[in-house]
Short mmCIF file of C-alpha atoms in Angstrom, two decimals:
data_model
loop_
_atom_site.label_atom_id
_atom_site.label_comp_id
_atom_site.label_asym_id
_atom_site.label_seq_id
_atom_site.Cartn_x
_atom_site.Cartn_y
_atom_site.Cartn_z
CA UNK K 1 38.65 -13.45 55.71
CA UNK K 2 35.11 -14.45 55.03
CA UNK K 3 33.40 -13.68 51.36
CA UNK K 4 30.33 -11.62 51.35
CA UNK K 5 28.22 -13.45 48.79
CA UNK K 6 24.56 -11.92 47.65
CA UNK K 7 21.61 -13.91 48.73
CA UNK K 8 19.56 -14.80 46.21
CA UNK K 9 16.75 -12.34 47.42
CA UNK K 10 19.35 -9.36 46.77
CA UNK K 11 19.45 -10.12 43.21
CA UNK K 12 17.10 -9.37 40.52
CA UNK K 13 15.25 -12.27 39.44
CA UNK K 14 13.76 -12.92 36.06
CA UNK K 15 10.27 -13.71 37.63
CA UNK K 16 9.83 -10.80 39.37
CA UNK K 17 10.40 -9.00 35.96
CA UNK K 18 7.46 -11.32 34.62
CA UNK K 19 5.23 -11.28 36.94
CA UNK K 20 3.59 -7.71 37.92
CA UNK K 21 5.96 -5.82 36.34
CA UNK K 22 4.39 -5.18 32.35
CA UNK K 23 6.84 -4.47 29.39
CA UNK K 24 7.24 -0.93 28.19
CA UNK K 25 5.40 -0.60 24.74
CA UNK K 26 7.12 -1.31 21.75
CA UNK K 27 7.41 1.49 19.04
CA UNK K 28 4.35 2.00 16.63
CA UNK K 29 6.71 1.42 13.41
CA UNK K 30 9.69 -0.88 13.26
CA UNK K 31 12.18 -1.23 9.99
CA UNK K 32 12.53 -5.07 10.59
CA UNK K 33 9.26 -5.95 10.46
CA UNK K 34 8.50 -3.73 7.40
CA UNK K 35 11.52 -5.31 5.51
CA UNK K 36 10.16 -8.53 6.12
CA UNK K 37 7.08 -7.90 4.92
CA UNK K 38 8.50 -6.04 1.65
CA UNK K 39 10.97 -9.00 1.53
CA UNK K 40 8.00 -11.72 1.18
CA UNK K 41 5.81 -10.09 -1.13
CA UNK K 42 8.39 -8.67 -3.72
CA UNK K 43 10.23 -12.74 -3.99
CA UNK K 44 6.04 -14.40 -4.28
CA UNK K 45 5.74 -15.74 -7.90
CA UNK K 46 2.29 -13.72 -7.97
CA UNK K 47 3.76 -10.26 -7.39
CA UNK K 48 6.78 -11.05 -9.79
CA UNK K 49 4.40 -12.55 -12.34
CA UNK K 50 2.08 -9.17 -12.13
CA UNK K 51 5.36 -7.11 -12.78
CA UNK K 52 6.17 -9.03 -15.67
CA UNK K 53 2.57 -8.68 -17.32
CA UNK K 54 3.43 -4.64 -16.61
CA UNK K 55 6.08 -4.51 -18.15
CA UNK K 56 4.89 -6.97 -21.32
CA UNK K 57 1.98 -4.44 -21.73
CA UNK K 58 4.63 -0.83 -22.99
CA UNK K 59 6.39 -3.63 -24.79
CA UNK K 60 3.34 -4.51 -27.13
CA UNK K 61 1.75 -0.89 -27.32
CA UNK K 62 5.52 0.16 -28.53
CA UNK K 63 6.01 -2.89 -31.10
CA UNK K 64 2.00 -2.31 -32.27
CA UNK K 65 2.89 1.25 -32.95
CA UNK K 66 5.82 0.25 -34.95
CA UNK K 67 4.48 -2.63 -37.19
CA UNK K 68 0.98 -0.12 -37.61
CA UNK K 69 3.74 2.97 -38.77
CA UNK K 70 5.82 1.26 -40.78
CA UNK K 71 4.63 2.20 -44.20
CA UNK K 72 4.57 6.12 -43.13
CA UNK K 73 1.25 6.13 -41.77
CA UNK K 74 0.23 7.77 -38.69
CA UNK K 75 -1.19 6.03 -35.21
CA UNK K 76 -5.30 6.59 -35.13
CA UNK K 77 -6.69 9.34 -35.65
CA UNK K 78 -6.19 10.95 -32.42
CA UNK K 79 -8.61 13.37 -30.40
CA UNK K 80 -9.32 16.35 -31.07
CA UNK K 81 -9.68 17.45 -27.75
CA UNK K 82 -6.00 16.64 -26.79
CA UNK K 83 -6.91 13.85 -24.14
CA UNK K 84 -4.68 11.48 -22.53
CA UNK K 85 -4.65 8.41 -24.12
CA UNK K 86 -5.05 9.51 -28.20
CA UNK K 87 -2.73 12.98 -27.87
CA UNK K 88 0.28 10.83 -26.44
CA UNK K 89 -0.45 7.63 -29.43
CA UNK K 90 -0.15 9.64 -31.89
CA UNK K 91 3.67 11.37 -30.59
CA UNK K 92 5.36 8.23 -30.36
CA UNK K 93 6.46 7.76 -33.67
CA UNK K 94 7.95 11.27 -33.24
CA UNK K 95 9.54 10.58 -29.64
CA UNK K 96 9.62 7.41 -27.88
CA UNK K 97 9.55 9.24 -24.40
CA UNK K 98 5.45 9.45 -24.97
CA UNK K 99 5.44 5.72 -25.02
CA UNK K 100 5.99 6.64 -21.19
CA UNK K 101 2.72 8.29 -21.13
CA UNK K 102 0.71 6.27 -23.37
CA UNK K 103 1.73 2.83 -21.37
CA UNK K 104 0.48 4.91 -17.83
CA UNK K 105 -2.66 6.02 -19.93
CA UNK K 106 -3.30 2.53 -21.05
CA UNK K 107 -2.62 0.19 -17.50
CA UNK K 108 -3.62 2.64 -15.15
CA UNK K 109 -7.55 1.92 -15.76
CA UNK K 110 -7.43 -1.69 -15.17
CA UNK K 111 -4.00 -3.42 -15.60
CA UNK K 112 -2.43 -1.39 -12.51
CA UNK K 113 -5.48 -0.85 -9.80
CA UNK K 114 -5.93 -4.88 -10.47
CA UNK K 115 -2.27 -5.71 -10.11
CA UNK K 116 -2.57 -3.41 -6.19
CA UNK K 117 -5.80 -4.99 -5.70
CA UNK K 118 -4.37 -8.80 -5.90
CA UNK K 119 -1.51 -7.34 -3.77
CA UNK K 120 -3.50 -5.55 -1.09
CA UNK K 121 -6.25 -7.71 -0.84
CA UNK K 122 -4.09 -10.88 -0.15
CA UNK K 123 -2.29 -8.61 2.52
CA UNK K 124 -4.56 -9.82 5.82
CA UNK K 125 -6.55 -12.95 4.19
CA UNK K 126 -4.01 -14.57 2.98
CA UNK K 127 -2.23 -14.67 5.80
CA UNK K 128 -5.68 -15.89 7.70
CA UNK K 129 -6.30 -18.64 5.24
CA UNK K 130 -2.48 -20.07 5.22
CA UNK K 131 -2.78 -20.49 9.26
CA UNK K 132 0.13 -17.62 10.04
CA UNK K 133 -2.09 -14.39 11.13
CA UNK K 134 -1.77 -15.62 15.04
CA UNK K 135 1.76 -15.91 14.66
CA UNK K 136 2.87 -12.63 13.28
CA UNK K 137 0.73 -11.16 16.05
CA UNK K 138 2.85 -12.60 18.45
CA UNK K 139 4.73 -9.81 20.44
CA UNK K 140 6.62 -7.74 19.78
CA UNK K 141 4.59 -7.71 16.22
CA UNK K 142 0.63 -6.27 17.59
CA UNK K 143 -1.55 -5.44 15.20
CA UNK K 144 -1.49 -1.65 14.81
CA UNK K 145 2.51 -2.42 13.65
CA UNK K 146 1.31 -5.17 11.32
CA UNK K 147 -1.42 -3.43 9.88
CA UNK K 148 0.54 -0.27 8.85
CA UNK K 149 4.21 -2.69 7.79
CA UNK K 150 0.83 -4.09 5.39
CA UNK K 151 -0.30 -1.10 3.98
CA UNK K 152 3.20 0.58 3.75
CA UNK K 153 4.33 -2.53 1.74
CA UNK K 154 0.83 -2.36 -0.42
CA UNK K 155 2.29 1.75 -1.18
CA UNK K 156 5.66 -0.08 -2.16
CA UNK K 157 4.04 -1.60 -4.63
CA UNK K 158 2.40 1.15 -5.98
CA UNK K 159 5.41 2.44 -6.41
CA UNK K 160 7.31 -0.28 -7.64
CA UNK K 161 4.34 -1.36 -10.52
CA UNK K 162 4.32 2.47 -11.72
CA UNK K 163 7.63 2.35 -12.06
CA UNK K 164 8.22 -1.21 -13.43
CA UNK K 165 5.54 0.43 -16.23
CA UNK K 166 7.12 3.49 -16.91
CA UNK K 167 10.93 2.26 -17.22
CA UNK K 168 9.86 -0.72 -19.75
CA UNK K 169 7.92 2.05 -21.62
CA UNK K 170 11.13 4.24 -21.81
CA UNK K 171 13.22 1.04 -22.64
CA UNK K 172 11.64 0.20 -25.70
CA UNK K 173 10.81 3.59 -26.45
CA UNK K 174 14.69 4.13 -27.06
CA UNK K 175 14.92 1.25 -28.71
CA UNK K 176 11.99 1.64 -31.40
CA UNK K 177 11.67 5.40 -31.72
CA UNK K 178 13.75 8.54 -31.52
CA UNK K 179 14.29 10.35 -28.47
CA UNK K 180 14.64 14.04 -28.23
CA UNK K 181 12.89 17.33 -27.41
CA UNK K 182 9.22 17.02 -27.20
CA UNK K 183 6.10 19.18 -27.75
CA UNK K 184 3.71 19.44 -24.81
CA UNK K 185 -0.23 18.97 -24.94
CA UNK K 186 -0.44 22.47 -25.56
CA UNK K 187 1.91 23.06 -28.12
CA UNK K 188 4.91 24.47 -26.58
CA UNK K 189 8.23 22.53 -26.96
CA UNK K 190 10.15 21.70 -23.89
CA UNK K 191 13.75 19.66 -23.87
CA UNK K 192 14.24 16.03 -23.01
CA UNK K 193 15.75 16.52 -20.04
CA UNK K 194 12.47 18.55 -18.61
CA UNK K 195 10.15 16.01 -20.18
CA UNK K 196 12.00 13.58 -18.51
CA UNK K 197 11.84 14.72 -15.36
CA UNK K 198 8.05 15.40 -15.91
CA UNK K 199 7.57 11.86 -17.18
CA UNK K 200 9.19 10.67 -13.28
CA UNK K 201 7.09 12.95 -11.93
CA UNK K 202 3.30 11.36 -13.39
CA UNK K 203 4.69 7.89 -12.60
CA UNK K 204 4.91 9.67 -8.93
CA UNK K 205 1.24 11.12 -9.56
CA UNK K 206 -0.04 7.50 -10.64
CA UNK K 207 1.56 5.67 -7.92
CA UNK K 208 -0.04 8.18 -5.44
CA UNK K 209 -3.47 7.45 -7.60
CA UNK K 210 -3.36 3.88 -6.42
CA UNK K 211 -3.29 4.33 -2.68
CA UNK K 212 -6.76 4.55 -2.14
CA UNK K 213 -6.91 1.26 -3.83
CA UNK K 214 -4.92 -0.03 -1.75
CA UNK K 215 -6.42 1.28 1.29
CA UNK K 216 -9.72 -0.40 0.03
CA UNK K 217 -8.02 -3.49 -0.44
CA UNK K 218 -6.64 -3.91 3.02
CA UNK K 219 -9.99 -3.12 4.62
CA UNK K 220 -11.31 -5.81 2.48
CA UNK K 221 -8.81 -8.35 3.67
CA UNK K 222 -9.39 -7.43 6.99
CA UNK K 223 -13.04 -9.08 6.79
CA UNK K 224 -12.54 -12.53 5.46
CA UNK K 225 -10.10 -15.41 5.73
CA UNK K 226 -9.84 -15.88 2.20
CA UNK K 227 -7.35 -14.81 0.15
CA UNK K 228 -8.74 -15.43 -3.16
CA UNK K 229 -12.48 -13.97 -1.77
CA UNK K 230 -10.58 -10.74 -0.89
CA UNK K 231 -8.54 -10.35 -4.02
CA UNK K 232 -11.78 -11.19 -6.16
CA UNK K 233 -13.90 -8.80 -4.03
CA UNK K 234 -10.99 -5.69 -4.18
CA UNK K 235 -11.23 -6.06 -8.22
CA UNK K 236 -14.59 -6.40 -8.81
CA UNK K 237 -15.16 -3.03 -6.67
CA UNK K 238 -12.83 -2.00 -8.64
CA UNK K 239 -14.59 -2.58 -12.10
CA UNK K 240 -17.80 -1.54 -10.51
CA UNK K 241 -16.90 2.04 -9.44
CA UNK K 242 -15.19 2.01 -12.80
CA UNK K 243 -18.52 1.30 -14.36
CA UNK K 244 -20.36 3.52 -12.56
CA UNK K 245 -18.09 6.13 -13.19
CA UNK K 246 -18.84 6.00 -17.07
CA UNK K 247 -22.83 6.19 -16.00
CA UNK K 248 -23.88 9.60 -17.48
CA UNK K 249 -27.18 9.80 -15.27
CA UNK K 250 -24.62 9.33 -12.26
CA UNK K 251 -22.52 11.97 -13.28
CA UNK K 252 -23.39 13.80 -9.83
CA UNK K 253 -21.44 11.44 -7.74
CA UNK K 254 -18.56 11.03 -9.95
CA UNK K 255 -15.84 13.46 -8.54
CA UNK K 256 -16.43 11.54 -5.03
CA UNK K 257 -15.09 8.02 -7.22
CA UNK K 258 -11.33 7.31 -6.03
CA UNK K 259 -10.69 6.19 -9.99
CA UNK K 260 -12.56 10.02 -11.50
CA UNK K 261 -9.24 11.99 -11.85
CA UNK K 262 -6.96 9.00 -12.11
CA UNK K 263 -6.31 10.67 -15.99
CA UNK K 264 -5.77 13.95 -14.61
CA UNK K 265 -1.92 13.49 -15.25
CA UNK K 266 -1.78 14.34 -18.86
CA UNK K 267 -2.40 18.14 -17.23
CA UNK K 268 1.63 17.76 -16.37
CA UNK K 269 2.29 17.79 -20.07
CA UNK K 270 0.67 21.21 -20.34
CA UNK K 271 2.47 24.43 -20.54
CA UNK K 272 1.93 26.01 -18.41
CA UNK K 273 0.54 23.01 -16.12
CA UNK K 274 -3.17 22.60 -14.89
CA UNK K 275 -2.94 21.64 -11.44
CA UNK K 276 -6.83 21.86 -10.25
CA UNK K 277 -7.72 18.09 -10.88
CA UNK K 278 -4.35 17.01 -9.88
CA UNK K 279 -5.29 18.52 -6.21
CA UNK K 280 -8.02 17.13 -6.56
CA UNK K 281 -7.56 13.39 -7.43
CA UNK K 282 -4.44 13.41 -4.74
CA UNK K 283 -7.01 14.70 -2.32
CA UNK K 284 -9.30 12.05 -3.04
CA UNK K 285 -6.47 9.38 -2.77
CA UNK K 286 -6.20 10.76 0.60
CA UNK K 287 -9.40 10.28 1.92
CA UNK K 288 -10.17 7.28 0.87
CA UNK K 289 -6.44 6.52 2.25
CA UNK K 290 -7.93 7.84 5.70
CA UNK K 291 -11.12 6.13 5.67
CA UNK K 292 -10.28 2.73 4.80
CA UNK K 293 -7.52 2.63 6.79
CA UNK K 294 -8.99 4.00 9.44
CA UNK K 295 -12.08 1.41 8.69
CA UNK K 296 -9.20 -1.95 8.55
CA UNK K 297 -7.45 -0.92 11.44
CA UNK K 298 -10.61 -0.73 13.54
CA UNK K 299 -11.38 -3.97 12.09
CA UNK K 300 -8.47 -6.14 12.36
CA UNK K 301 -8.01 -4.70 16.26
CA UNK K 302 -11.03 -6.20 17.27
CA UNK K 303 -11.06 -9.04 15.48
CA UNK K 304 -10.93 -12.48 16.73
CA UNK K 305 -7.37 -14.09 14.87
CA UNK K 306 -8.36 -17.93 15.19
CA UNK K 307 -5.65 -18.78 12.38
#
């Protein structure tokens, strides 16, 4: 009996699936490149070096309080209009859970937006200036995936330097002050357990505060090759519209300044809560989220990758 064997025409061949015929697009978000990307940035000496200067900076606010209240004495003088930064100094002594608040009042102006900025701004460049852009973008990376696996990892550490902040703050809160039931901004006493769970919730609020500096830190990276041009660049925006924000005469533009309402989470220790500038600063985040995004990906699409 004779075999029927298949010519080789009758069988598929792996050129024909080359040529003529194009691949199927990938999927617009893919876990394995995002893990990478979170899996790089979180072991770099840089971001673990920023985390530890976070979590040094509750450490020494806690320790100052306790060497300055030793004798009895009380912390400043506070403010007499209950803000942010004075009302929650001056409770510590009497519950170490506001050393929580105090260390997000203190780092979110500078230590925290910088920390993001390094992060964000290194996101593209860096990658540019160490010669392995072009070879990320090799398929079945693209750009579009790359650039959001960036920015999604830049939100990650948003999160993570919040919360790096907040649990050293509660550490050493235990371990220098009592803990206990706690009396909000506006008098009213609440139990540990709530203020607790509100205390989760504004490191939430200030990690959501940083995305818009992290949006403007991608778009940034997107237009040089440099690293270290785009980090310096992302902070010193950062100190400008800081600046500018404390400019009187300017006060007109100030509620359009991504940084304006970045204090606006003290209102979550008032009873009952005031939620207007909250809205309002995550709204802000937001847009400035869409715009410079919006503004890097259009950028780093048409761009020409020589490294």
């Amino acid at each position: 009996m004779s075999r029927v064997e298949l010519r080789p025409a009758d069988a598929p061949r792996p050129a024909d699936r080359r040529a003529g015929v194009p691949r199927p697009a990938g999927p617009l978000w893919t876990l394995g490149l995002l893990r990478s990307e979170l899996t790089t940035t979180f072991r770099r000496w840089r971001t673990l070096a920023l985390l530890g200067v976070l979590a040094a900076v509750p450490a020494l606010v806690g320790i100052a309080v306790r060497i300055e209240t030793s004798d009895g004495s009380t912390v400043g003088g506070g403010g007499p209009d209950g803000g942010a930064g004075p009302a929650f100094m001056t409770q510590i002594t009497n519950n170490g859970l506001f050393l929580v608040f105090t260390a997000l009042a203190a780092t979110l102006p500078f230590f925290l937006p910088m920390a993001v900025g390094v992060v964000a701004g290194d996101a593209i460049a860096g990658e540019a200036g160490a010669g392995t852009l072009r070879y990320l973008l090799v398929a079945p990376a693209g750009r579009t995936r790359l650039l959001l696996s960036k920015y999604a990892t830049a939100m990650a550490f948003c999160l993570a330097a919040t919360l790096v902040v907040a649990v050293s703050a509660l550490t050493v809160g235990a371990l220098l002050f009592p803990l206990g039931d706690l009396t909000t901004i506006s008098g009213t006493r609440i139990g540990f357990a709530e203020g607790l769970g509100r205390a989760l919730l504004i490191a939430l609020v200030v990690a959501a505060s940083l995305t818009g500096v992290a949006a403007l830190g991608l778009f940034v990276s997107t237009l040089t090759s440099s690293g270290i041009a785009a980090m310096a660049t992302t902070v010193g925006l950062l100190i400008t519209v800081q600046i500018v924000d404390q400019i009187p005469q300017l006060h007109a533009i100030h509620p359009y300044l991504f940084p304006h309402y970045w204090l606006s989470f003290a209102d979550l220790m008032r009873e009952p809560v005031y939620w207007d500038d909250l809205v309002r600063n995550l709204g802000l985040q937001g847009l400035y989220a869409a715009v410079f995004g919006t503004a890097a990906w259009a950028r780093f699409t048409t761009k020409d990758v020589t490294a």
